[in-house]
Short mmCIF file of C-alpha atoms in Angstrom, two decimals:
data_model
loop_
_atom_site.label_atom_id
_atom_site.label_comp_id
_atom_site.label_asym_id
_atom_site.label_seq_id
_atom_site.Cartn_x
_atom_site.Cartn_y
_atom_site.Cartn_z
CA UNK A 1 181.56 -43.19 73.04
CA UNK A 2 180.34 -39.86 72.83
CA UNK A 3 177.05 -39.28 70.97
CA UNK A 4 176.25 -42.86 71.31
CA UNK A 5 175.01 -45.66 73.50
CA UNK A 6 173.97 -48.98 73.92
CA UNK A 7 171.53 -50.29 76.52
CA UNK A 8 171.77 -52.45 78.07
CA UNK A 9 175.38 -53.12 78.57
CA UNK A 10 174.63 -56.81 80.10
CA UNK A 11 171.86 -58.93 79.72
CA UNK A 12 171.20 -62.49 80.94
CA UNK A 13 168.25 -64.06 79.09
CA UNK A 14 166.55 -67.18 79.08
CA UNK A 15 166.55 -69.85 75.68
CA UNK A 16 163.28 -68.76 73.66
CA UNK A 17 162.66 -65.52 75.18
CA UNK A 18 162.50 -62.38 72.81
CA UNK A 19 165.14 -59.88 73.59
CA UNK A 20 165.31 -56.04 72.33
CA UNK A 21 168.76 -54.01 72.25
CA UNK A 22 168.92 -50.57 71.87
CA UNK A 23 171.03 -48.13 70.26
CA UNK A 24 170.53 -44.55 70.64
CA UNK A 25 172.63 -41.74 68.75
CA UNK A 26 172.58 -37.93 69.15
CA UNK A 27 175.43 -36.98 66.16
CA UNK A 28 172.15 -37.07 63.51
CA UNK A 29 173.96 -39.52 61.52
CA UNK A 30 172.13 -41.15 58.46
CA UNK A 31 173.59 -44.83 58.73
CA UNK A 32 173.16 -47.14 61.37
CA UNK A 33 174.79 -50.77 62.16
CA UNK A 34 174.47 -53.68 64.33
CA UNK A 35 177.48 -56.14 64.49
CA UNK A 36 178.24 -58.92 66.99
CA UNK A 37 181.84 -60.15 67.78
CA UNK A 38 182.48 -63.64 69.26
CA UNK A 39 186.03 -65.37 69.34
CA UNK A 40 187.19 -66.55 66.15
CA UNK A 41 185.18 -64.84 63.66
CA UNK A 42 186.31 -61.37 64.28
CA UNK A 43 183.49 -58.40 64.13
CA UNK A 44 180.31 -59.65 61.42
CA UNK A 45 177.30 -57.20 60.51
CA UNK A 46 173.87 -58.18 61.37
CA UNK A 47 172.22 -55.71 60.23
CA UNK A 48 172.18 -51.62 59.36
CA UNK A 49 170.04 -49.02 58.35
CA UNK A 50 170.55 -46.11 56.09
CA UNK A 51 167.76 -44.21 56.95
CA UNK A 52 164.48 -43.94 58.68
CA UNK A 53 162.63 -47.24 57.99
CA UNK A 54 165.47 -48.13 55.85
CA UNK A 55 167.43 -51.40 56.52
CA UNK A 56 168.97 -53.76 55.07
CA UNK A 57 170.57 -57.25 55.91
CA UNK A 58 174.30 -58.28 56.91
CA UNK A 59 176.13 -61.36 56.77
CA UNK A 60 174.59 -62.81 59.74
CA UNK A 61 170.97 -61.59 59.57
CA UNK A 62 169.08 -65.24 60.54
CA UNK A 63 167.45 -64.97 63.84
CA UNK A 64 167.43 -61.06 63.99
CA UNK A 65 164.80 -58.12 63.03
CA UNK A 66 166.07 -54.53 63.13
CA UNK A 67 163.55 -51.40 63.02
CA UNK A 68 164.59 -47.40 63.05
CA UNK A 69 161.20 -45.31 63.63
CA UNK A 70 163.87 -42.66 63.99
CA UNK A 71 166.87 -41.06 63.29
CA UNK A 72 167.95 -41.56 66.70
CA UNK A 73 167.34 -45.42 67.53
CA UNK A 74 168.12 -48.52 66.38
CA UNK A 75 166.93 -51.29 67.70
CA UNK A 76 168.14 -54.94 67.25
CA UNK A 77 165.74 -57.90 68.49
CA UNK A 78 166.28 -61.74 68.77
CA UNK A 79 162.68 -63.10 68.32
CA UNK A 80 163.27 -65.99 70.30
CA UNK A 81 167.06 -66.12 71.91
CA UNK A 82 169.51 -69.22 71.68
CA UNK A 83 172.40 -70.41 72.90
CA UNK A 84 173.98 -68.94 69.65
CA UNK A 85 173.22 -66.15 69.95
CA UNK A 86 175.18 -65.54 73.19
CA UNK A 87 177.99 -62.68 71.74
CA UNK A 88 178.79 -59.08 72.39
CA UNK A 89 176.63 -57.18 70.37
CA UNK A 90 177.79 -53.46 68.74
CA UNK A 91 175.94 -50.63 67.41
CA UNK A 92 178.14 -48.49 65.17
CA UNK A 93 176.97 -44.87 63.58
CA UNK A 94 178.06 -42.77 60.21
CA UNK A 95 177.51 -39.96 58.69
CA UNK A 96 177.75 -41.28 55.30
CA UNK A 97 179.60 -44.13 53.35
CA UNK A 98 182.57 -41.94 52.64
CA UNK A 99 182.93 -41.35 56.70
CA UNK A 100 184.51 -43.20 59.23
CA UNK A 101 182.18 -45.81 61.66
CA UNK A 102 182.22 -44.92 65.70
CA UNK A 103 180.77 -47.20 67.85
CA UNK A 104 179.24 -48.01 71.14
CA UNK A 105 180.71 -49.56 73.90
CA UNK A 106 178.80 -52.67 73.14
CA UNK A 107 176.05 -54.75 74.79
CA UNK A 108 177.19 -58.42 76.34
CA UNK A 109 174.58 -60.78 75.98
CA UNK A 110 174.32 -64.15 77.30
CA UNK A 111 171.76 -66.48 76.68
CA UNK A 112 171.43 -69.24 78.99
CA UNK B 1 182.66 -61.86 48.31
CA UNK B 2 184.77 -59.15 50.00
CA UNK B 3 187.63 -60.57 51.84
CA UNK B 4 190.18 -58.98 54.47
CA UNK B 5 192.82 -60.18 55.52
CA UNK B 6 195.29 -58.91 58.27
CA UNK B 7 198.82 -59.90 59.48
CA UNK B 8 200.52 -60.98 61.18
CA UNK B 9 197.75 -62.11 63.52
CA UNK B 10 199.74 -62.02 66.60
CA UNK B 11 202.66 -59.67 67.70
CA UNK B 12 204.32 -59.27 70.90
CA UNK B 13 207.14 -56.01 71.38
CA UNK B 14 209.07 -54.12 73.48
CA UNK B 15 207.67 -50.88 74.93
CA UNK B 16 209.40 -48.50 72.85
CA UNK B 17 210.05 -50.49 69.79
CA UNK B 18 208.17 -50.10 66.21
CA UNK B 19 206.01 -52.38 64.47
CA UNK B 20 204.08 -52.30 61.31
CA UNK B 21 200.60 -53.99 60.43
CA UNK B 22 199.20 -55.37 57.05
CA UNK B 23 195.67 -55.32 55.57
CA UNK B 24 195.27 -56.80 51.97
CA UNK B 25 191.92 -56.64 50.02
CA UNK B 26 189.99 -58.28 47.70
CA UNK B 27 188.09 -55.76 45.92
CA UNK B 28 188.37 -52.10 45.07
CA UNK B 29 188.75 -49.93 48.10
CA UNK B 30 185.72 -47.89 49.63
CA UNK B 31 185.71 -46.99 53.08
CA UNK B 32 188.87 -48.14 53.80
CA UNK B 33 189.01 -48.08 58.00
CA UNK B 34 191.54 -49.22 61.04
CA UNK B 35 190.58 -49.47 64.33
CA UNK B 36 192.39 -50.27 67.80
CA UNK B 37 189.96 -52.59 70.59
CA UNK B 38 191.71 -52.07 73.67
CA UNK B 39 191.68 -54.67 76.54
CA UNK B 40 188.42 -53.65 77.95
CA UNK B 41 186.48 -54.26 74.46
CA UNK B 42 186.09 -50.27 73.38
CA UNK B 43 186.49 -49.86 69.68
CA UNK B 44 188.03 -46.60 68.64
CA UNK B 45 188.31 -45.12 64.88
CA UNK B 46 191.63 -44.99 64.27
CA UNK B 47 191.64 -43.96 60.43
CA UNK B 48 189.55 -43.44 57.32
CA UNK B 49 191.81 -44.04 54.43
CA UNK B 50 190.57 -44.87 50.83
CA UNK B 51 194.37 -43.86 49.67
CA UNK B 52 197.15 -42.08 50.80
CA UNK B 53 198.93 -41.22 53.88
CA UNK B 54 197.74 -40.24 57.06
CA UNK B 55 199.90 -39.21 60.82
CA UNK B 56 198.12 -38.93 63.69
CA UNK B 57 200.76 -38.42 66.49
CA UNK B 58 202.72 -42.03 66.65
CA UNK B 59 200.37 -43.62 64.39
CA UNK B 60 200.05 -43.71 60.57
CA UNK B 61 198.36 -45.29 58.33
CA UNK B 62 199.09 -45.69 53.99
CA UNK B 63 196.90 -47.90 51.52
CA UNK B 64 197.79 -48.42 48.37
CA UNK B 65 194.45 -49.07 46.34
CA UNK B 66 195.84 -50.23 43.21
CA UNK B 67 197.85 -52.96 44.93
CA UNK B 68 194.92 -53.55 47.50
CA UNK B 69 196.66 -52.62 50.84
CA UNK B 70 196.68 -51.07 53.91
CA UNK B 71 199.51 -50.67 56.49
CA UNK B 72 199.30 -49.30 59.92
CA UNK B 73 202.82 -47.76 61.55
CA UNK B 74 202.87 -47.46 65.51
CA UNK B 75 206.15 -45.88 66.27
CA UNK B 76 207.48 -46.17 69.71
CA UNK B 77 204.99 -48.02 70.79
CA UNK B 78 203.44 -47.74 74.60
CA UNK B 79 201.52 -50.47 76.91
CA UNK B 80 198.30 -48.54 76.08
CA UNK B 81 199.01 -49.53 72.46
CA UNK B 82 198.22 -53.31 73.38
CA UNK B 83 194.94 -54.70 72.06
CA UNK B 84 193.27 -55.89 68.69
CA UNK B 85 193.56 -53.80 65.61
CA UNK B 86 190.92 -54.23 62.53
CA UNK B 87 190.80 -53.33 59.30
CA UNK B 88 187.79 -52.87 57.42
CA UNK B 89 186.39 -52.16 53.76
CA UNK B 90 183.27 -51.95 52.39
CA UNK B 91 180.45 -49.89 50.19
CA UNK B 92 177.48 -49.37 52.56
CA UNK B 93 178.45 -51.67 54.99
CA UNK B 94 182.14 -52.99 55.77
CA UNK B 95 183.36 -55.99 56.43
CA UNK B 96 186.02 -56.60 59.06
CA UNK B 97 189.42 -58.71 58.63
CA UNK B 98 190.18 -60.93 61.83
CA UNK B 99 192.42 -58.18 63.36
CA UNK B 100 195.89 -58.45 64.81
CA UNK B 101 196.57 -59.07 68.35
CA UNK B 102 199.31 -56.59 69.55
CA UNK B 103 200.84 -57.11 73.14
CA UNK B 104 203.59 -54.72 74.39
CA UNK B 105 206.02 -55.64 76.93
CA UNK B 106 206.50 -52.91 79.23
#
């Protein structure tokens, strides 16, 4: 979507192996979120930020560290990947709570 | 916790007919949200609606907060209107219902 994107789009990783995601934004938008979406459960948050250095957990936090240095990035990192984690992973941006979410076109991540 | 729910969970139509989509709620409404996943897995913003009515071209959307729900209208509905369509509520973050699987028949 405009004004935001998610790198990379695919990724093939290894069990144990630390993986970073990245979300980048140019709309200047104050609130940040990472959700993954796997068959059966529908779209769950991992984690989001509300401002720089500001984050908070989702419902499905275990296993995952977020960090925003800036406005424009978000990044999303699996310590050490597993099987489980294998999902398509989407960053979302908003100007506010009172504002609609747009997100990226997602990241697919398998971890083998 | 916050729950969503959406149905029916699957619907398949005629090209051309009309078809209309629930969302109830268990809490007071904030950031009330519907959004459309087409085939290839892009999610597109649909509507932000806390209350009220909203049009935009063949689609509208009207929650009722005091009853705690949402209902998306697709009117005429089109093969490019085929796909997944969320709801989702929240405070600072949302939280998504299941979705409902539309399929339309060209």
């Amino acid at each position: 979507d405009a004004g935001i994107t998610q790198s990379p789009r695919h990724k093939v990783t290894e069990t144990g192996t630390p993986v970073t995601l990245r979300c980048h934004q140019t709309e200047n938008h104050r609130y940040m979120y990472w959700y993954r979406q796997d068959p059966g459960h529908g779209l769950r948050l991992i984690h989001y930020s509300y401002g720089v250095k500001d984050t908070d957990k989702g419902e499905v936090s275990d296993g995952y560290s977020v960090s925003r240095s800036k406005t424009e990035d978000f990044l999303l990192t699996l310590e050490s990947a597993t099987s489980s984690q294998t999902s398509v992973y989407f960053c979302a941006i908003s100007p506010g709570q009172a504002y609609g979410y747009t997100f990226g076109s997602g990241t697919r991540l398998t971890v083998v | 916790g916050i729950q969503v729910e959406q149905s029916p969970p699957d619907l398949i139509l005629q090209e051309g007919a009309n078809s209309t989509l629930r969302c109830n709620f268990s809490d007071s409404v904030n950031n009330l949200q519907w959004f459309h996943q087409n085939p290839w897995g892009q999610l597109i913003n649909l509507f932000y609606i806390p209350s009220g009515t909203k049009q935009n071209g063949r689609l509208s959307a009207t929650t009722v907060a005091t009853e705690r729900y949402s209902l998306l209208y697709i009117s005429s509905s089109q093969t490019t209107d085929s796909g997944v369509y969320f709801c989702a509520f929240g405070d600072d973050k949302i939280i998504f219902g299941k979705g409902t699987r539309l399929h339309i028949l060209p």
